[in-house]
Short mmCIF file of C-alpha atoms and ligand atoms in Angstrom, two decimals:
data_model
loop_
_atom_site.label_atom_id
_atom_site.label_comp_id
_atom_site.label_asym_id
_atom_site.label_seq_id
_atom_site.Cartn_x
_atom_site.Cartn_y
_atom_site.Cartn_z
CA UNK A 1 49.33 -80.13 14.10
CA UNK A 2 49.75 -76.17 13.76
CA UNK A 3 46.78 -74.62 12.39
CA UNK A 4 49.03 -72.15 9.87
CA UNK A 5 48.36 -68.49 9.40
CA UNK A 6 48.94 -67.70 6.04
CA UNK A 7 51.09 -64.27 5.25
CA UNK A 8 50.73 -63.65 1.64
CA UNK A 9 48.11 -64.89 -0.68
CA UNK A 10 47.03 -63.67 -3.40
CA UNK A 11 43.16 -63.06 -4.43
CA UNK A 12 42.96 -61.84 -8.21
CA UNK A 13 41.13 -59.22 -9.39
CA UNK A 14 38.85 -61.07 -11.84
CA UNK A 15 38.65 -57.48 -14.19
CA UNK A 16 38.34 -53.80 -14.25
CA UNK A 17 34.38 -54.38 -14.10
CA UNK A 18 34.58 -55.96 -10.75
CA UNK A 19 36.58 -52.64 -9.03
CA UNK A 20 33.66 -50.58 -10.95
CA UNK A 21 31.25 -50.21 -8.16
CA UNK A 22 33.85 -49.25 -6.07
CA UNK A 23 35.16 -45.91 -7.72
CA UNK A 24 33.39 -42.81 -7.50
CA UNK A 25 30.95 -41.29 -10.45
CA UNK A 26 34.25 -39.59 -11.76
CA UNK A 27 36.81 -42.43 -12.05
CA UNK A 28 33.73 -44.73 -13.23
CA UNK A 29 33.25 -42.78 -16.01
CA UNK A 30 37.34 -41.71 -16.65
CA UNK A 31 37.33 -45.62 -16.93
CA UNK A 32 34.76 -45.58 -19.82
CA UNK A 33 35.51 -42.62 -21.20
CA UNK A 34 39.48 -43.11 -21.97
CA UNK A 35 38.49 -47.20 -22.47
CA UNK A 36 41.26 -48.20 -19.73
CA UNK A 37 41.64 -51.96 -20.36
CA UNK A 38 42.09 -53.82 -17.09
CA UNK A 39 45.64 -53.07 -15.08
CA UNK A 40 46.96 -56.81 -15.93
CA UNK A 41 48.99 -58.02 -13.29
CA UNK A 42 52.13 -57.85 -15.54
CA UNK A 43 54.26 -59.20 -12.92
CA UNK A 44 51.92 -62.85 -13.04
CA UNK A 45 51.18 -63.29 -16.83
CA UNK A 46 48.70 -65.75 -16.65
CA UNK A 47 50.51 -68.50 -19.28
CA UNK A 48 53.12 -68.36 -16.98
CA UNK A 49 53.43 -71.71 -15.17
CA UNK A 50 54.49 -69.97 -11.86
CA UNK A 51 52.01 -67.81 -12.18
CA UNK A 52 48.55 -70.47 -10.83
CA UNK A 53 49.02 -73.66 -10.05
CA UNK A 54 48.23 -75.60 -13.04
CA UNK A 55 45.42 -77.74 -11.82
CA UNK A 56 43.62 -75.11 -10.04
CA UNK A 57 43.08 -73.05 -13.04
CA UNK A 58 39.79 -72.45 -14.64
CA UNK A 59 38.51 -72.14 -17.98
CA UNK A 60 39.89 -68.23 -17.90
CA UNK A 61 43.48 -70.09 -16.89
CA UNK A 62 43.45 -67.89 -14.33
CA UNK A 63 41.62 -68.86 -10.31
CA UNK A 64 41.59 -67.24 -7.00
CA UNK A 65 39.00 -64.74 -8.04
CA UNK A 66 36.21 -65.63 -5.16
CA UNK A 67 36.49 -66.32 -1.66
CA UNK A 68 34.97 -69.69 -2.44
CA UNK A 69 37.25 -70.70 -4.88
CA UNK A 70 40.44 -69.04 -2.38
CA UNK A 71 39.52 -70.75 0.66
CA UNK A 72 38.74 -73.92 -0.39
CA UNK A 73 42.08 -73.66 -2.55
CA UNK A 74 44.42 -72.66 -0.26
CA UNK A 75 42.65 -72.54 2.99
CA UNK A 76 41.13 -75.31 3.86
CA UNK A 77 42.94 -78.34 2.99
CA UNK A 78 45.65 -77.06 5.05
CA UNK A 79 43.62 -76.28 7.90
CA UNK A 80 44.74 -72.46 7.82
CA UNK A 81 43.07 -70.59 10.51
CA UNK A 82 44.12 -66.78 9.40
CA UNK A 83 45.37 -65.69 5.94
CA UNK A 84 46.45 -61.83 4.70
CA UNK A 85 45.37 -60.77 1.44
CA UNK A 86 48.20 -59.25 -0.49
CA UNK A 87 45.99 -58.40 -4.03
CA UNK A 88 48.64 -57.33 -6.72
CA UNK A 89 46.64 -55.66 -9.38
CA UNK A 90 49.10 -52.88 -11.03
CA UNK A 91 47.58 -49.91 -9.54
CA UNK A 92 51.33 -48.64 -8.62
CA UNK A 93 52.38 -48.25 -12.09
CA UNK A 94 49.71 -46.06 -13.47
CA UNK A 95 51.40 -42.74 -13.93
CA UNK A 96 48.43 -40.37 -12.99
CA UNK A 97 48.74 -39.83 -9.30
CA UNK A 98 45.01 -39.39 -8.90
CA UNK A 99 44.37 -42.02 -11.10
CA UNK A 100 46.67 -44.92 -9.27
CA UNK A 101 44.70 -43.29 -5.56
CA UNK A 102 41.50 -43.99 -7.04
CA UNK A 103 42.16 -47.23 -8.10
CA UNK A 104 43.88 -48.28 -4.54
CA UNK A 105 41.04 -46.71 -2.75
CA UNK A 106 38.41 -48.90 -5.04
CA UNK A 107 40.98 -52.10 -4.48
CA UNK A 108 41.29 -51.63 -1.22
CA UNK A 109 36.89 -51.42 -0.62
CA UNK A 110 36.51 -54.35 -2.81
CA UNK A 111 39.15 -56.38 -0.96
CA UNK A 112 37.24 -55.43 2.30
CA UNK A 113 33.69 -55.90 1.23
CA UNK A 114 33.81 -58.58 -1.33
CA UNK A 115 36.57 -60.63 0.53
CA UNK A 116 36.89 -60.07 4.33
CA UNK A 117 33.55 -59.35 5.38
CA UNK A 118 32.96 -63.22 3.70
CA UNK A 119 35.12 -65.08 5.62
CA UNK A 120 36.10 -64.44 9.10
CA UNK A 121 39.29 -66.05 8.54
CA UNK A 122 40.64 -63.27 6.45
CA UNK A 123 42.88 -60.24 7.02
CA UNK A 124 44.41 -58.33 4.28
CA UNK A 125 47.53 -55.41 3.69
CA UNK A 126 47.07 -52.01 2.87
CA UNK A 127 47.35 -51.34 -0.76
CA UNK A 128 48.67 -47.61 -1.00
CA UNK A 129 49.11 -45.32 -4.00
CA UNK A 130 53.37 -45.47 -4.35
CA UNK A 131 52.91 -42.63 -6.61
CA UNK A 132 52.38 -39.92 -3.93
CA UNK A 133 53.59 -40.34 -0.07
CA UNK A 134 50.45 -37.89 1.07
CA UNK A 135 47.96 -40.13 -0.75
CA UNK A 136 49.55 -43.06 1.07
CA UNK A 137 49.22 -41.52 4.20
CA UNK A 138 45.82 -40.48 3.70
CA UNK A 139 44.96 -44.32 2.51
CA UNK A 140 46.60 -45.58 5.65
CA UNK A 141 44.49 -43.65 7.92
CA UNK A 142 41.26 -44.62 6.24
CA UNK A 143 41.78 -48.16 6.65
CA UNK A 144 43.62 -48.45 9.61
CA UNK A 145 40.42 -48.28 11.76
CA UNK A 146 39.20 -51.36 10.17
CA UNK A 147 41.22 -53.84 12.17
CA UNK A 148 41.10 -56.56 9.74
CA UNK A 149 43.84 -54.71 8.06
CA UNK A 150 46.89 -55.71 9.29
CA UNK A 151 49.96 -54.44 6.97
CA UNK A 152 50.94 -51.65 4.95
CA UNK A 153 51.94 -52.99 1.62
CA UNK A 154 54.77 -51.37 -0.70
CA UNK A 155 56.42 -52.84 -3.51
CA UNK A 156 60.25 -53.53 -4.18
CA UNK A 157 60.46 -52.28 -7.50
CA UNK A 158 59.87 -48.00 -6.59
CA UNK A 159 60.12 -45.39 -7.72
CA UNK A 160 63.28 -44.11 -5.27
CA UNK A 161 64.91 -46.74 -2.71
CA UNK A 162 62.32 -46.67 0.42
CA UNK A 163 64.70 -45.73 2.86
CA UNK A 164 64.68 -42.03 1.55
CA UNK A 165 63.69 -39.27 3.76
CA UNK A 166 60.21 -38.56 1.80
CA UNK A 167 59.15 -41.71 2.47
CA UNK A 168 59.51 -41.64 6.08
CA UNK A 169 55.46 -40.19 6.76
CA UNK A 170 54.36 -44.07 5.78
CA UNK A 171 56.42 -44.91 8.45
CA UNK A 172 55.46 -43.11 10.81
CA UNK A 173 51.52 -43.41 9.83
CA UNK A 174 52.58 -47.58 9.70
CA UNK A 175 54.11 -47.34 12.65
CA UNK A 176 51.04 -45.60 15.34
CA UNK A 177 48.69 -48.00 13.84
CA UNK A 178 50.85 -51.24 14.88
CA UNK A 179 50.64 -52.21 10.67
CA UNK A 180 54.73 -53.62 9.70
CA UNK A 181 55.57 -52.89 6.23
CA UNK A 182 55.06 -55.76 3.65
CA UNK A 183 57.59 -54.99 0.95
CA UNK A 184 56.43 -57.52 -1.75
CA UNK A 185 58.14 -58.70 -5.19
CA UNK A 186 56.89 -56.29 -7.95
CA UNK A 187 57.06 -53.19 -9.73
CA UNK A 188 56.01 -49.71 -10.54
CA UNK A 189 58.08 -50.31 -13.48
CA UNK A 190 59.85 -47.22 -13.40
CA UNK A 191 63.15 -48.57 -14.05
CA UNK A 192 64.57 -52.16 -15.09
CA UNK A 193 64.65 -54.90 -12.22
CA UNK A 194 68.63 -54.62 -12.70
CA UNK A 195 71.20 -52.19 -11.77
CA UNK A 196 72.34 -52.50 -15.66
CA UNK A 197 69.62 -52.05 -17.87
CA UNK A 198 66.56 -54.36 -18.73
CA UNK A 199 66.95 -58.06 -19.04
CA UNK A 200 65.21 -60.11 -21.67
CA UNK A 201 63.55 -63.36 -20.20
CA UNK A 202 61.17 -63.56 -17.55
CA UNK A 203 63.20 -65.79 -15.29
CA UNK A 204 65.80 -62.78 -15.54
CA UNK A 205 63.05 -60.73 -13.92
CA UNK A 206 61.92 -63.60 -11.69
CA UNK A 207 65.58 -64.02 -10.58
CA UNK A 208 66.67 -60.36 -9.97
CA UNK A 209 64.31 -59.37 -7.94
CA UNK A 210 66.37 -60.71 -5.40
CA UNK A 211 68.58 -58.01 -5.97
CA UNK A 212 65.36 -55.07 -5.00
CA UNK A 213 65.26 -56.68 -2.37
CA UNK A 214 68.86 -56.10 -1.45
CA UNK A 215 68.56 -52.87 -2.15
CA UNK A 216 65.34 -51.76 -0.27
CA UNK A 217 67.23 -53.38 3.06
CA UNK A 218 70.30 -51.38 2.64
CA UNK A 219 68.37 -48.50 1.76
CA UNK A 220 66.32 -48.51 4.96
CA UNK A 221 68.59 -49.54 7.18
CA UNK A 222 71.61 -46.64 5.94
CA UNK A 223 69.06 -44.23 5.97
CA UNK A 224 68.00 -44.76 9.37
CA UNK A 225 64.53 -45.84 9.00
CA UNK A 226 64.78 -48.77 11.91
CA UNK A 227 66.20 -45.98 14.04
CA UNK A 228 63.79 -43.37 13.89
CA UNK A 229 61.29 -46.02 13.74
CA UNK A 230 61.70 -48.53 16.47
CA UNK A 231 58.20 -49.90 16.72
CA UNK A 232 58.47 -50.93 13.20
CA UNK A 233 58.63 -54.26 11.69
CA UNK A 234 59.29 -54.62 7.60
CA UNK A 235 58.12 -58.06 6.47
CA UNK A 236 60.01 -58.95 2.88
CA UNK A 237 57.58 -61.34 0.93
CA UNK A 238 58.02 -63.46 -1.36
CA UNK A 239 61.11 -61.99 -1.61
CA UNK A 240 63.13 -66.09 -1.17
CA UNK A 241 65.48 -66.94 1.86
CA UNK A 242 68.58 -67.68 1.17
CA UNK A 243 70.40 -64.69 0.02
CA UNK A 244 69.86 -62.68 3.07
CA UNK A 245 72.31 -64.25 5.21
CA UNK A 246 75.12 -63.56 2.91
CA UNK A 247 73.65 -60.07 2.29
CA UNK A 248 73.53 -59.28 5.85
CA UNK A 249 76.78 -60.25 6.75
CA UNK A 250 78.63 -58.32 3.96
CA UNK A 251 76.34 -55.57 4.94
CA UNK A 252 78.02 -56.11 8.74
CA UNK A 253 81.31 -56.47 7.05
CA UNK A 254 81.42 -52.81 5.32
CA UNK A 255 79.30 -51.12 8.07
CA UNK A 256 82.13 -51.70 9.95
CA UNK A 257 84.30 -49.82 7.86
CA UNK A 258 82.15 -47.00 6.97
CA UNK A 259 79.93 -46.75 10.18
CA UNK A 260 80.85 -43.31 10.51
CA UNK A 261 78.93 -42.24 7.52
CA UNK A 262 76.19 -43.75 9.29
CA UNK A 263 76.38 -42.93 12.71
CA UNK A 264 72.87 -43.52 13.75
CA UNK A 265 72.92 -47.15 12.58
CA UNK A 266 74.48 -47.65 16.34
CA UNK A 267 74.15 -51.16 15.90
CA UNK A 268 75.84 -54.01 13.76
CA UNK A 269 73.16 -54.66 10.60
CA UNK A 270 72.56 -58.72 11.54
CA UNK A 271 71.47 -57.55 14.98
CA UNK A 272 68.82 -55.33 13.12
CA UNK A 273 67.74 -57.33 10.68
CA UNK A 274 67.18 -60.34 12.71
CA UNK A 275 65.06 -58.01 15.09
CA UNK A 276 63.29 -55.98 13.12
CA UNK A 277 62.89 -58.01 9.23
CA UNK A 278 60.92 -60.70 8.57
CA UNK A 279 60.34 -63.06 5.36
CA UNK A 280 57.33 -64.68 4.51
CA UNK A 281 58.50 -68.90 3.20
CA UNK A 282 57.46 -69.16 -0.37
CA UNK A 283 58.66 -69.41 -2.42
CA UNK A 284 61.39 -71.09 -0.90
CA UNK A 285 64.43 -71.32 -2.85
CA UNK A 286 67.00 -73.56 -0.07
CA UNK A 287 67.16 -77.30 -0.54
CA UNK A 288 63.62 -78.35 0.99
CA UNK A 289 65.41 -80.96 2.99
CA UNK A 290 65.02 -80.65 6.87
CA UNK A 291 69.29 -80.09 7.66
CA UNK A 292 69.65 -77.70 5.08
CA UNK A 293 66.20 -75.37 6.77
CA UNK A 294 68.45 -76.51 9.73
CA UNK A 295 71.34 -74.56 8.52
CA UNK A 296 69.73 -71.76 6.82
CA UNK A 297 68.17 -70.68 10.48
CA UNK A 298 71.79 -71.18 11.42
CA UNK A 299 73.11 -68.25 9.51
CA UNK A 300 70.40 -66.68 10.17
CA UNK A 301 70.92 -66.55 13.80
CA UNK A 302 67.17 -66.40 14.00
CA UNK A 303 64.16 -69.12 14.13
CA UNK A 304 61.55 -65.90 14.55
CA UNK A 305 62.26 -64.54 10.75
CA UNK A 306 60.37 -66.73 8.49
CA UNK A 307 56.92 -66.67 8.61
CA UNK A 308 54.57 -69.10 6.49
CA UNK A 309 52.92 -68.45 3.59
CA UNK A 310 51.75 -70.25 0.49
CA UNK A 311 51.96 -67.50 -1.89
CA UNK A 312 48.51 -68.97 -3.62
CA UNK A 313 47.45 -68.80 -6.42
CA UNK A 314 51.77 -68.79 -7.43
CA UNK A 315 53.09 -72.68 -7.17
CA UNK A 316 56.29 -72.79 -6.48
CA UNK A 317 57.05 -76.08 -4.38
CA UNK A 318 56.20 -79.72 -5.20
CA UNK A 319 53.05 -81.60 -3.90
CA UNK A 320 50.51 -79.59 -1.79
CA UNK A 321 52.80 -78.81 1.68
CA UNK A 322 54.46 -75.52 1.76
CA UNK A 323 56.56 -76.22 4.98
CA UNK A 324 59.88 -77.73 4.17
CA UNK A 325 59.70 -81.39 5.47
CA UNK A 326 60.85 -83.29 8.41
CA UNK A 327 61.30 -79.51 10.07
CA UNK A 328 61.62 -79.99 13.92
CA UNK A 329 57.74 -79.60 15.31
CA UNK A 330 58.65 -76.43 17.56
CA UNK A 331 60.57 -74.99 14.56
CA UNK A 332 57.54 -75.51 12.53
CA UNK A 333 54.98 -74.24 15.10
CA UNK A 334 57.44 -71.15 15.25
CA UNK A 335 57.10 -70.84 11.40
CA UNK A 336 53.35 -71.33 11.32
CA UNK A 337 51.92 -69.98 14.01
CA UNK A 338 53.95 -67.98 16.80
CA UNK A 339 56.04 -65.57 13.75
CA UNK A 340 53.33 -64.15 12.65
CA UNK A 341 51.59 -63.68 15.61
CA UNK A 342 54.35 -61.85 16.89
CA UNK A 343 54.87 -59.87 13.96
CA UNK A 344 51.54 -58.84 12.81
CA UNK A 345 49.90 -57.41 16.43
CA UNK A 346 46.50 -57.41 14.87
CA UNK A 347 46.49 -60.86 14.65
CA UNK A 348 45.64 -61.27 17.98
CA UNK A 349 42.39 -59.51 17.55
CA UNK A 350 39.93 -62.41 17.02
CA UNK A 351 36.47 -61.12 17.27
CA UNK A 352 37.66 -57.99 14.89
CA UNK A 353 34.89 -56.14 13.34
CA UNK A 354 34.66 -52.56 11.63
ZN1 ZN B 1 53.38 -63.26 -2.99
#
């Protein structure tokens, strides 16, 4: 069987105290000084039953905090032979633009030294300060010389749709360093998840995201960001499946109408998101049944978009296989393995050290 590369785990930050080491003498103390409780991860209450698999929990309710606990959680009983690090930890939603770069910068050190230099199995996405498109840049080009970093990773909830104009240096920076774009469920919680104010129940939240999602694609591909930036992949995760195909073909549907608005989108939008967008599996919201994956691919018009991932320590599929059953083994192997070797380059890169 496929040896699975993993494309979005979580590891959780296990408090403020832990990131500590990793800010300089002024942020340490800013910490202390203004008592700045830890940055929950709002968007993962830990009650929630989505939010960690129930039986993996610990005492805290929470896991996933140590490499240990990760890899022999979600690693190895699936065999996994590469996993990316996606850590969700709130530092886009601090206002302070200083204070949200200091954070990412500690985050991002931590993730490196306390996770990947660990276990040679791990690679792990860019965290960059949304806050400020310079500080992004800047954050890109410190890590990107450390190989094991292998996406840039942006949230769908921003502050303005990502396909605007002053967005376009994280592009480019993304782009020269061969790192796609991980646009991830989640917030800077600068505005409601819906286009009509702020709903009341979590699985409101849960549900509409979707809908970001939506946006964020029309918003880069209007604006022209596939265009200007051909080398780029953009890799929606946990994002689900199944409303893409109907998005992308009413997308198609008005493009042709309005296409002159648009002129530089030369090319009819299901040709460019098949090419250029990819979506990581869980959670998976089609029937789990191997005709209906079947199908799904079908209207995709793709079997090279969905890459696998376990989205650990979330549970959102029953028993302890990801993959959709009864899949077709080449279909699977695609999903598993080839996907994400085509789409994340520095995959390939083995024997990757800083
Ligand atoms: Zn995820």
């Amino acid at each position: 069987m496929t040896a699975p590369i993993d494309c979005d785990l979580h590891p959780v930050v296990p408090g403020i105290k832990a990131l500590m080491p990793y800010l300089d003498d002024h942020w340490r103390d800013t910490v202390v000084r203004r008592g700045i409780e830890d940055l929950t991860t709002i968007s993962y209450p830990s009650r929630n039953p989505l939010s960690f698999r129930q039986d993996w929990r610990d005492g805290s309710g929470r896991t996933g905090m140590d490499v240990k606990t990760l890899t022999a959680q979600a690693l190895d009983p699936l065999g996994t032979q590469l996993a990316i690090l996606s850590p969700l930890y709130g530092v886009q939603a601090q206002f302070s633009e200083d204070l949200g770069a200091a954070m990412t910068r500690a985050l991002n050190d931590w993730i490196a030294k306390e996770w990947l230099d660990r276990d040679s199995r791990l690679r792990a996405s860019i965290v960059v300060p949304m806050q400020n498109v310079a500080m992004c840049v800047e954050e890109i080009e410190r890590l990107a010389p450390d190989r094991r970093f292998v996406q840039v990773l942006l949230l769908a909830g921003s502050e303005t749709t990502l396909g605007r104009r002053a967005n376009w240096p994280i592009y480019e920076a993304a782009q020269r360093h061969g790192l796609p774009i991980g646009i991830h469920a989640g917030s800077m919680f600068r505005h409601p998840v819906t286009a009509v104010g702020w709903p009341t129940t979590y699985t409101e939240d849960y549900i509409n995201q979707a809908g970001a999602f939506q946006t964020q694609l029309g918003s880069l591909l209007t604006e022209g960001v596939f265009a200007k930036f051909p080398e780029l992949t953009v890799v929606l995760m946990e994002s689900g499946v199944t409303w893409l195909p109907a998005y992308f073909w009413r997308l198609t549907k008005f493009w042709k109408g309005l296409r002159s608005e648009i002129p530089w989108v030369s090319d009819p939008p299901t040709s460019i998101i098949r090419e250029r967008v990819r979506l990581t599996l869980q959670p998976f919201d089609g029937p789990p049944d191997a005709a209906s994956v079947m199908r799904l691919i079908e209207h995709l018009g793709s079997d090279e978009m969905i890459l696998f991932s376990t989205d650990y320590p979330h549970w959102q599929y029953d028993g302890a296989d990801p993959m959709p059953e009864g899949l077709d083994p080449g279909l699977a192997a695609k999903i598993m393995e080839e996907n994400p070797l085509k789409t994340y380059v520095r995959l390939k890169e083995r024997e990757t050290t800083r």
